PDB file of C-alpha atoms in Angstrom:
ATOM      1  CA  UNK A  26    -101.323 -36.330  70.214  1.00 53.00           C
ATOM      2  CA  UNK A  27    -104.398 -34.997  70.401  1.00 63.00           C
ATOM      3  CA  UNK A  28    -105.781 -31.750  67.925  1.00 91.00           C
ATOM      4  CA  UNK A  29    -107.759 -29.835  70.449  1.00 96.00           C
ATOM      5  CA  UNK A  30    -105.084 -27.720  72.434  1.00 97.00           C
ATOM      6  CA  UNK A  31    -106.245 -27.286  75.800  1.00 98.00           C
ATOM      7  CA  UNK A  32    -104.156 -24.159  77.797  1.00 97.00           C
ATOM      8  CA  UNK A  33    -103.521 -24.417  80.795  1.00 97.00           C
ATOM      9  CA  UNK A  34    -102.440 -27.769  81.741  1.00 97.00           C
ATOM     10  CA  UNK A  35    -102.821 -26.796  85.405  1.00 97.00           C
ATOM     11  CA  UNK A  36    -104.253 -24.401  87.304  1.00 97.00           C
ATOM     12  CA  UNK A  37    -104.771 -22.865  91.011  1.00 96.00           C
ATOM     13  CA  UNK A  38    -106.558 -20.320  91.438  1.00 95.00           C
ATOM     14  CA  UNK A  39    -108.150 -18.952  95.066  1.00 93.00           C
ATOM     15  CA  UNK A  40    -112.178 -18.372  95.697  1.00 92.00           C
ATOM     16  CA  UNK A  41    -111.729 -14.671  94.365  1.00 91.00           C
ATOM     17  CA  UNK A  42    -109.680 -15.053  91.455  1.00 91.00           C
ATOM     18  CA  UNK A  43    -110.490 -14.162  87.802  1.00 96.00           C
ATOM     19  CA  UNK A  44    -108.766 -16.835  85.707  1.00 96.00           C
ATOM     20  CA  UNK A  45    -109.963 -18.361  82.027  1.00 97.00           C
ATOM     21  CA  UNK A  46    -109.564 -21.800  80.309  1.00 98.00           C
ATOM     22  CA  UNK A  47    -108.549 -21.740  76.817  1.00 98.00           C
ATOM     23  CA  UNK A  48    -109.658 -24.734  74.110  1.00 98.00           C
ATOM     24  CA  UNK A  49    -108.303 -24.735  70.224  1.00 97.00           C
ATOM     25  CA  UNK A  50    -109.188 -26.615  67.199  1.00 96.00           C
ATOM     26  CA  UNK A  51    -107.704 -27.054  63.972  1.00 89.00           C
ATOM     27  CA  UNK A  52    -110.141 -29.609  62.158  1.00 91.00           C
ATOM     28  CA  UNK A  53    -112.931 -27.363  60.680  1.00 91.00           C
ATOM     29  CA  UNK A  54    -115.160 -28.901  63.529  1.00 92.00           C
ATOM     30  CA  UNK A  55    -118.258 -26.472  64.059  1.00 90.00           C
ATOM     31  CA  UNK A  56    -119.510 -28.066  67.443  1.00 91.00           C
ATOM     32  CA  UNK A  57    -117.207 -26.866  70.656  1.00 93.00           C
ATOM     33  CA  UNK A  58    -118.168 -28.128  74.311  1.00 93.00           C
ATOM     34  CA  UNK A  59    -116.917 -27.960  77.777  1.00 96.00           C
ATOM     35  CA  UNK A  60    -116.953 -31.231  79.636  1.00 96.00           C
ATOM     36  CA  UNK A  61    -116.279 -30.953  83.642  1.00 97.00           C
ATOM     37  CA  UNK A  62    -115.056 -34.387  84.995  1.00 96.00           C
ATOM     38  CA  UNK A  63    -114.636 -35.508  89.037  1.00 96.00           C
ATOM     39  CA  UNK A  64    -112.539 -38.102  89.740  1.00 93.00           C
ATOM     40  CA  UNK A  65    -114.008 -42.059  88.711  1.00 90.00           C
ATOM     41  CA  UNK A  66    -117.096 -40.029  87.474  1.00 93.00           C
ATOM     42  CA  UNK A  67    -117.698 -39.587  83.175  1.00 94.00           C
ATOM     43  CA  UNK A  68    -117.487 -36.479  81.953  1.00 94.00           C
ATOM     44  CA  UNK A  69    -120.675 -34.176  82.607  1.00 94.00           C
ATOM     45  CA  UNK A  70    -121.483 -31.404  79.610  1.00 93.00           C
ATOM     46  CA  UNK A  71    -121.669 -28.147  80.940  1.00 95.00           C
ATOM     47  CA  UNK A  72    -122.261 -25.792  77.705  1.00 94.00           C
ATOM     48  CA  UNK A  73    -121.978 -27.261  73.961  1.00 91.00           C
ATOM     49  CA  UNK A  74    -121.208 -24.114  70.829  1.00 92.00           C
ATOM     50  CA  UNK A  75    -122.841 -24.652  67.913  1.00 89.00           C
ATOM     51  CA  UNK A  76    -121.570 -22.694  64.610  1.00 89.00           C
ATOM     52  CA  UNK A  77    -120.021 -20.081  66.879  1.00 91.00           C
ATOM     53  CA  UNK A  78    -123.145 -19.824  69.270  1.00 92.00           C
ATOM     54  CA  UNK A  79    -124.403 -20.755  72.515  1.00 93.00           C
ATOM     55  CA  UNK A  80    -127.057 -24.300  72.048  1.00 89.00           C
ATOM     56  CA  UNK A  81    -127.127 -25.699  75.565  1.00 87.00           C
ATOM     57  CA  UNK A  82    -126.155 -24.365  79.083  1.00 90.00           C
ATOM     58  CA  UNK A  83    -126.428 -27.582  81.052  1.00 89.00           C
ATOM     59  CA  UNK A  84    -127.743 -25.072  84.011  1.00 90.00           C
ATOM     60  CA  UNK A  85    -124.291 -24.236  84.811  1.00 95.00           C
ATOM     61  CA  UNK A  86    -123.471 -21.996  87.519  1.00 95.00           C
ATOM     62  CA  UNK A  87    -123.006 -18.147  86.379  1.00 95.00           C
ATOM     63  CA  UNK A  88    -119.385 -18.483  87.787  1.00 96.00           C
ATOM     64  CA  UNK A  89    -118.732 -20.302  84.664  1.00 97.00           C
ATOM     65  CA  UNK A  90    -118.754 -18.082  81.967  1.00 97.00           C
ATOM     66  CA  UNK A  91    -118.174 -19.961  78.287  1.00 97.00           C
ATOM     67  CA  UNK A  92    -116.859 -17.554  75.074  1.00 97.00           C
ATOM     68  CA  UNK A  93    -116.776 -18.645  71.781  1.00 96.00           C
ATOM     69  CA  UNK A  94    -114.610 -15.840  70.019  1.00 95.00           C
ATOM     70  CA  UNK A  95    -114.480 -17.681  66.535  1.00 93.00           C
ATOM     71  CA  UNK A  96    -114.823 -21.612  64.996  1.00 89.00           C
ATOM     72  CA  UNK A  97    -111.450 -22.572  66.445  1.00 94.00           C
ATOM     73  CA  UNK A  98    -111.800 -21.007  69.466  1.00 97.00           C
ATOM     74  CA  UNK A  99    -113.587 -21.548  72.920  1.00 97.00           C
ATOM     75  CA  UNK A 100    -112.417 -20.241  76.124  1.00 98.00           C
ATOM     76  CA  UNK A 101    -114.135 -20.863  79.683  1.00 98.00           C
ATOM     77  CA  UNK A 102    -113.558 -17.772  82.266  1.00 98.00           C
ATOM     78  CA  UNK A 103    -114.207 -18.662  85.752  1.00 97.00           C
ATOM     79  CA  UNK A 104    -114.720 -16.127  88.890  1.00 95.00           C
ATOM     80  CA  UNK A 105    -115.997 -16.578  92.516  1.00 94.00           C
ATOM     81  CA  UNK A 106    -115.253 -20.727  92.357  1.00 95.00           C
ATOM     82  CA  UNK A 107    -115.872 -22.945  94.768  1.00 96.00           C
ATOM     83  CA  UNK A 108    -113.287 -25.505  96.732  1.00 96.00           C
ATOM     84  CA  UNK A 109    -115.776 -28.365  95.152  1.00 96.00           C
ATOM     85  CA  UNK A 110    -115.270 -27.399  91.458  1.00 97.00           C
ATOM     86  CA  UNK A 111    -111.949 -28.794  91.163  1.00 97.00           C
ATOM     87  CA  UNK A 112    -112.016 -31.065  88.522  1.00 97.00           C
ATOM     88  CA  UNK A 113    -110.606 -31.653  85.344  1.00 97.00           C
ATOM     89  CA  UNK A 114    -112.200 -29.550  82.666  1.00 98.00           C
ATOM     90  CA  UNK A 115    -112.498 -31.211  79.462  1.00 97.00           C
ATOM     91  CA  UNK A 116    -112.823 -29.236  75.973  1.00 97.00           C
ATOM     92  CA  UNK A 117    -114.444 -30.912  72.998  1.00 94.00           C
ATOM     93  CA  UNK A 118    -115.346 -30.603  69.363  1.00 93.00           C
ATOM     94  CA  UNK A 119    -117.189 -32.122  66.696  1.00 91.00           C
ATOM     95  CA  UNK A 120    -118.725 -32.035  63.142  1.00 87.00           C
ATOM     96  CA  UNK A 121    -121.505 -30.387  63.050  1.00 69.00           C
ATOM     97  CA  UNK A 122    -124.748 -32.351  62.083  1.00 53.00           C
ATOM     98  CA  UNK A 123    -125.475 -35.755  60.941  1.00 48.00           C
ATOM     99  CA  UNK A 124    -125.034 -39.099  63.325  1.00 52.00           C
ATOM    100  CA  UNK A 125    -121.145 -40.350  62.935  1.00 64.00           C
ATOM    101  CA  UNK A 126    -120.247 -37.059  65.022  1.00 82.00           C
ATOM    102  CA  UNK A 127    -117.677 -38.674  67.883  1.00 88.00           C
ATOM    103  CA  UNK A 128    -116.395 -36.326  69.816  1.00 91.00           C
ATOM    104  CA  UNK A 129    -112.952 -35.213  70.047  1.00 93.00           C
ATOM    105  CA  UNK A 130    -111.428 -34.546  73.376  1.00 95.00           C
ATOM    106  CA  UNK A 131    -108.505 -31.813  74.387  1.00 96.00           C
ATOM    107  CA  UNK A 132    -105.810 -33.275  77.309  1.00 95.00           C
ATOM    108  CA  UNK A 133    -107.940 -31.005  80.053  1.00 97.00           C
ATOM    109  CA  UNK A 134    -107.097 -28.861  82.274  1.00 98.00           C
ATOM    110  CA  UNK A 135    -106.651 -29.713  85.947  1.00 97.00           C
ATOM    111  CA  UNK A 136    -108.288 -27.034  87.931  1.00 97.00           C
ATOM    112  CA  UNK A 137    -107.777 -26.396  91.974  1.00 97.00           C
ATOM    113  CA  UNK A 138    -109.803 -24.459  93.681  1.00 96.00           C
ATOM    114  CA  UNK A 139    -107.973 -23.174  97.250  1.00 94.00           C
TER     115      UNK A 139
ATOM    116  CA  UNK B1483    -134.034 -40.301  80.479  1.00 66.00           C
ATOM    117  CA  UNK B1484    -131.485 -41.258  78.033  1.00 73.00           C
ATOM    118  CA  UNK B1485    -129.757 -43.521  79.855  1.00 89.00           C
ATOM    119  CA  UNK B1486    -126.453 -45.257  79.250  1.00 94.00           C
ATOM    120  CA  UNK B1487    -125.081 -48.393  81.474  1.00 95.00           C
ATOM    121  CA  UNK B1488    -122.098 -50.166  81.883  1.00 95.00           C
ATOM    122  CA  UNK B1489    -120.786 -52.340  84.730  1.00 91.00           C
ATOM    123  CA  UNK B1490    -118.466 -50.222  86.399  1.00 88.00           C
ATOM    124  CA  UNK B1491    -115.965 -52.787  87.361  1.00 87.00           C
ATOM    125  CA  UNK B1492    -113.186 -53.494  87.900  1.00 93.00           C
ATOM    126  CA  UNK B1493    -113.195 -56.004  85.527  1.00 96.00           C
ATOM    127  CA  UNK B1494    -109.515 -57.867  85.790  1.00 97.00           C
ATOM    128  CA  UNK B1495    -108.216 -60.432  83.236  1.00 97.00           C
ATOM    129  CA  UNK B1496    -104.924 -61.549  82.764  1.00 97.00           C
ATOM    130  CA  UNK B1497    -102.429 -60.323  80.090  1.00 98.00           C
ATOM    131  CA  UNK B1498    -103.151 -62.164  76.257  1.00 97.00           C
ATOM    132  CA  UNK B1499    -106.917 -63.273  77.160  1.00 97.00           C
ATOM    133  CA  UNK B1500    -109.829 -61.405  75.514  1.00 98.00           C
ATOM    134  CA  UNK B1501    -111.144 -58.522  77.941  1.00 97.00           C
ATOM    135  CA  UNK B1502    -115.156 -57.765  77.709  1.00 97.00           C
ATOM    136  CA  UNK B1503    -116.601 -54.857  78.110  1.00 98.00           C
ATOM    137  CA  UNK B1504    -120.460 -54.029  77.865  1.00 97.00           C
ATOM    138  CA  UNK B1505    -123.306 -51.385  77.411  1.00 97.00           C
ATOM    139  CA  UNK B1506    -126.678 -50.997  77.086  1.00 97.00           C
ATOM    140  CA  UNK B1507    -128.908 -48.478  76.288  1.00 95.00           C
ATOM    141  CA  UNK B1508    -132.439 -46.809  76.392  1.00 93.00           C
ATOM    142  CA  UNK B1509    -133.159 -44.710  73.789  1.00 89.00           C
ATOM    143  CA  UNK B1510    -134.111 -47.026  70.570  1.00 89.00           C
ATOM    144  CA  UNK B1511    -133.672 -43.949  68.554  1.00 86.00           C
ATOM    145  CA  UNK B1512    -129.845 -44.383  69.275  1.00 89.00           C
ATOM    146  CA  UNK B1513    -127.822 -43.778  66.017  1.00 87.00           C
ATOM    147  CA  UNK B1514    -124.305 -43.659  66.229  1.00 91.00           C
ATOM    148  CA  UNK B1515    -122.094 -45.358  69.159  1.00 94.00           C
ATOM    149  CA  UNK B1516    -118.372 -45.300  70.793  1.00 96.00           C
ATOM    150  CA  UNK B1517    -116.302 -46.423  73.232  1.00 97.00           C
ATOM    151  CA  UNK B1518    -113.498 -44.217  74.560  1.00 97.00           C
ATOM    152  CA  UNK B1519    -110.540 -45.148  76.770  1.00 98.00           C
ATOM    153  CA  UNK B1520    -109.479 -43.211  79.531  1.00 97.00           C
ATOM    154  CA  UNK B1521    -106.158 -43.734  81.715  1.00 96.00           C
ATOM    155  CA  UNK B1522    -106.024 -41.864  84.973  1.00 93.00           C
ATOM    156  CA  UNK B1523    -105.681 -38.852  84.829  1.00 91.00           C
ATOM    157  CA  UNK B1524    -105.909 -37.971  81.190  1.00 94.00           C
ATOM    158  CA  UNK B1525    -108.564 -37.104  78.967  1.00 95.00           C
ATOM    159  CA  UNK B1526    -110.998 -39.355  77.212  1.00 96.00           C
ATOM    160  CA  UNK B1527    -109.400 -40.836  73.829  1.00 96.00           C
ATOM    161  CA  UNK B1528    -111.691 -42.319  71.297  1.00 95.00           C
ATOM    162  CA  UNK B1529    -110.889 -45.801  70.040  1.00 96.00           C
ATOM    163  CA  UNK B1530    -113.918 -46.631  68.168  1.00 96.00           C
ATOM    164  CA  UNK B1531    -117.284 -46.184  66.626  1.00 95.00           C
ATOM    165  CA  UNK B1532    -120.035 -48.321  65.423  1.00 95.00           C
ATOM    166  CA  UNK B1533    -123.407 -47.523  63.696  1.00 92.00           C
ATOM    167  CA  UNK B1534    -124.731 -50.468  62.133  1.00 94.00           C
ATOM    168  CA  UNK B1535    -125.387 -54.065  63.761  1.00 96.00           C
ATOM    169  CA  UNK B1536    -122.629 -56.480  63.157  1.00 96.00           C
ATOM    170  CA  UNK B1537    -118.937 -56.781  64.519  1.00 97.00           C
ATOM    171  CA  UNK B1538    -116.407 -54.092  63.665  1.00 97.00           C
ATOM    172  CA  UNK B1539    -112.730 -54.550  63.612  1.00 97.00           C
ATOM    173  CA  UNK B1540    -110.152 -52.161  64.287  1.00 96.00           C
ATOM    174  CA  UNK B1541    -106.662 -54.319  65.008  1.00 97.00           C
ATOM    175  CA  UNK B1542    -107.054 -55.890  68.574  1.00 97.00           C
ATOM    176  CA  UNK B1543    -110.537 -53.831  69.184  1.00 98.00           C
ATOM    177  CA  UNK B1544    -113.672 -54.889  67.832  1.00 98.00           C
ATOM    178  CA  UNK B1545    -117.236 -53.440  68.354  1.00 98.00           C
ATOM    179  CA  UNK B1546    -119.992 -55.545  68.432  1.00 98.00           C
ATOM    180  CA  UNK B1547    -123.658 -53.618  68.205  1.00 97.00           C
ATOM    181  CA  UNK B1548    -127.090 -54.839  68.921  1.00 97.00           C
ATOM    182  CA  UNK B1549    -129.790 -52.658  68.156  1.00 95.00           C
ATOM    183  CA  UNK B1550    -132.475 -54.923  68.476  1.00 95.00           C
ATOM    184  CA  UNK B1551    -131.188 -56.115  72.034  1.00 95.00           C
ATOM    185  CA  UNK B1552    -129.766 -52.137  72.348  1.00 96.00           C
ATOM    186  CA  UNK B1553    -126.216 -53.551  73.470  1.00 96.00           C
ATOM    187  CA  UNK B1554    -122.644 -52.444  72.345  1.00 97.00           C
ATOM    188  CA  UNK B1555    -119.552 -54.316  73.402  1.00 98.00           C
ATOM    189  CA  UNK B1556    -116.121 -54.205  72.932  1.00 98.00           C
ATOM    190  CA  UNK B1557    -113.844 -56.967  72.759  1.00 98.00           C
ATOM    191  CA  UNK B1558    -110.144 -57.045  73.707  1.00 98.00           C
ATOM    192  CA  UNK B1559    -108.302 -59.681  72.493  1.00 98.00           C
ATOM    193  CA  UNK B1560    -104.622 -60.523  73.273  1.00 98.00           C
ATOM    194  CA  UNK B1561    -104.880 -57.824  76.432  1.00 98.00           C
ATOM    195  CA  UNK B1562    -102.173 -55.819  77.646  1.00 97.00           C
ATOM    196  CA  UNK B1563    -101.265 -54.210  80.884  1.00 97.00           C
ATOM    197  CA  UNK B1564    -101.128 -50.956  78.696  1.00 97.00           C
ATOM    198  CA  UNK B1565    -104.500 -51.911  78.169  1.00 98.00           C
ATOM    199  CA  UNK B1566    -105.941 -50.808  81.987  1.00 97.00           C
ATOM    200  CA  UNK B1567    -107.879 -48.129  81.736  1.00 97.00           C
ATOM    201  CA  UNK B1568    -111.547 -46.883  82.025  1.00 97.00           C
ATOM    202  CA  UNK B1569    -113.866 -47.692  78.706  1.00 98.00           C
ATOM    203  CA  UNK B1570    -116.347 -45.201  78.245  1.00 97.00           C
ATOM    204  CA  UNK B1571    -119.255 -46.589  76.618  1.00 97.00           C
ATOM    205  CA  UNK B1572    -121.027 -43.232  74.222  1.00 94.00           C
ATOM    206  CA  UNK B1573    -124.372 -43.313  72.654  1.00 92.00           C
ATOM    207  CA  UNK B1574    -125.648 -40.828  70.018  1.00 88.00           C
ATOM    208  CA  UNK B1575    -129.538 -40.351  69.022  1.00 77.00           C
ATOM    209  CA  UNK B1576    -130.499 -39.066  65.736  1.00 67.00           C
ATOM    210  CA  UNK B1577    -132.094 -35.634  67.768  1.00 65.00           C
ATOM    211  CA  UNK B1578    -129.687 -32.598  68.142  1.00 66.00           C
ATOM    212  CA  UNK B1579    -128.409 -33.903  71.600  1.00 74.00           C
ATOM    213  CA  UNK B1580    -124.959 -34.816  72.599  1.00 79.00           C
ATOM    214  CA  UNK B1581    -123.488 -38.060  73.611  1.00 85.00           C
ATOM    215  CA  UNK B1582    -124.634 -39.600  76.673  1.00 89.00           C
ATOM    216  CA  UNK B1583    -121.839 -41.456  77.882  1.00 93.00           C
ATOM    217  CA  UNK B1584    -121.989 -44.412  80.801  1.00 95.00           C
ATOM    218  CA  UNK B1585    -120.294 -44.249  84.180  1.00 95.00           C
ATOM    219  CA  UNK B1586    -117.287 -46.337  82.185  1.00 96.00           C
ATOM    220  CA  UNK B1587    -115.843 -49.170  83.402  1.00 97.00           C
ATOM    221  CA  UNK B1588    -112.249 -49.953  84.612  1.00 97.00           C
ATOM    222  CA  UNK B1589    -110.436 -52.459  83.207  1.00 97.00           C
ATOM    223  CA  UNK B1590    -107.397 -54.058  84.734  1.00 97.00           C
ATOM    224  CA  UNK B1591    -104.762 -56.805  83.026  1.00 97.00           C
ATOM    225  CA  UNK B1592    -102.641 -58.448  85.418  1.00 96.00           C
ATOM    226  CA  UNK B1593     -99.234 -59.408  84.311  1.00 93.00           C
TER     227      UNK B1593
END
């Protein structure tokens, strides 16, 4: 079982729908990211938190809108989405600093765009 | 361009032989490596992580790490069919970037 809770599991949502991703850790990690993975591709970063604050916007679409409300929390609200950003949308988290900093993935969520 | 490469596969072996799986990298300043395994469908699950040349055990897994040759493997042994999957090969530099992580490569063990 994994220790990042990813909510929700599944999700369609049409081209004008207002809909957010939610991502929560327990582990005292002070790194949170959003991955966005295509099928037989690796996961690509999107935006990374760092102590509760934005670091790196991996030129992301303003459709994707990241939040980090507090340590444990990250959520990912999405408007005006496109058919080709279904994908499954991967939240992360890490300690913060130093080299032996693996990353620790949530189960996704599996996001249709109709 | 930190880059990140791994033979994408499939790589098939049959069930109890040793399974192979390799990575190299470009960034010398490299620090800190893993290898995740992903089944269809699910998310990436780390398995292991290596930071110092040598072999390093972890029951049937064991990393092997190169810096000299900047190559990171990971060795199988006794492979399972539970064992197919896609392994993620992740490398970490000592700057304040994230993991770059390989295409993967898919692993299958025939029964």
């Amino acid at each position: 079982d994994t220790e990042v809770t990813q909510t929700p599991k599944h999700l369609v949502m049409g081209m004008t729908n207002k809909k957010s991703l939610k991502c929560e850790q327990h582990m005292g990690h002070r790194a949170m990211y959003w991955y966005k993975q295509k099928a037989k591709k690796p996961p690509e970063l999107m935006f990374v938190y760092s102590y509760e604050k934005l670091s790196i916007n991996e030129s992301v679409p303003s459709r994707f809108s990241p939040e980090c409300p507090n340590s444990s929390l990250l959520n990912l609200h999405l408007h005006a989405l496109q058919p080709e950003d279904s994908a499954l949308y991967l939240c992360a988290s890490s300690q913060e600093g130093g080299m032996n900093s693996p990353l620790h993935f949530g189960n996704g969520t599996r996001l249709t765009v109709t | 361009q930190k880059e990140v490469e791994q033979n994408s596969g499939p790589l098939s072996v049959p069930e109890g032989a040793i399974a192979s799986l390799n990575c190299t990298y470009s960034d010398r300043g490299s620090q800190s490596f893993f290898w995740y395994r992903q089944y269809s469908g699910k998310s990436p699950e780390l398995i292991m992580s290596i930071y110092s040349n040598g072999d390093k055990e972890d029951g049937r897994f064991t990393a092997q790490l190169n810096k000299a040759s900047q190559y990171v493997s990971l060795l199988i042994r006794d492979s399972q069919p539970s064992d197919s999957a896609t392994y993620l090969c992740a490398v970490l530099n000592s700057g304040n970037t994230p993991l770059v992580f390989g295409k993967g490569t898919r692993l299958s063990v025939i029964a």
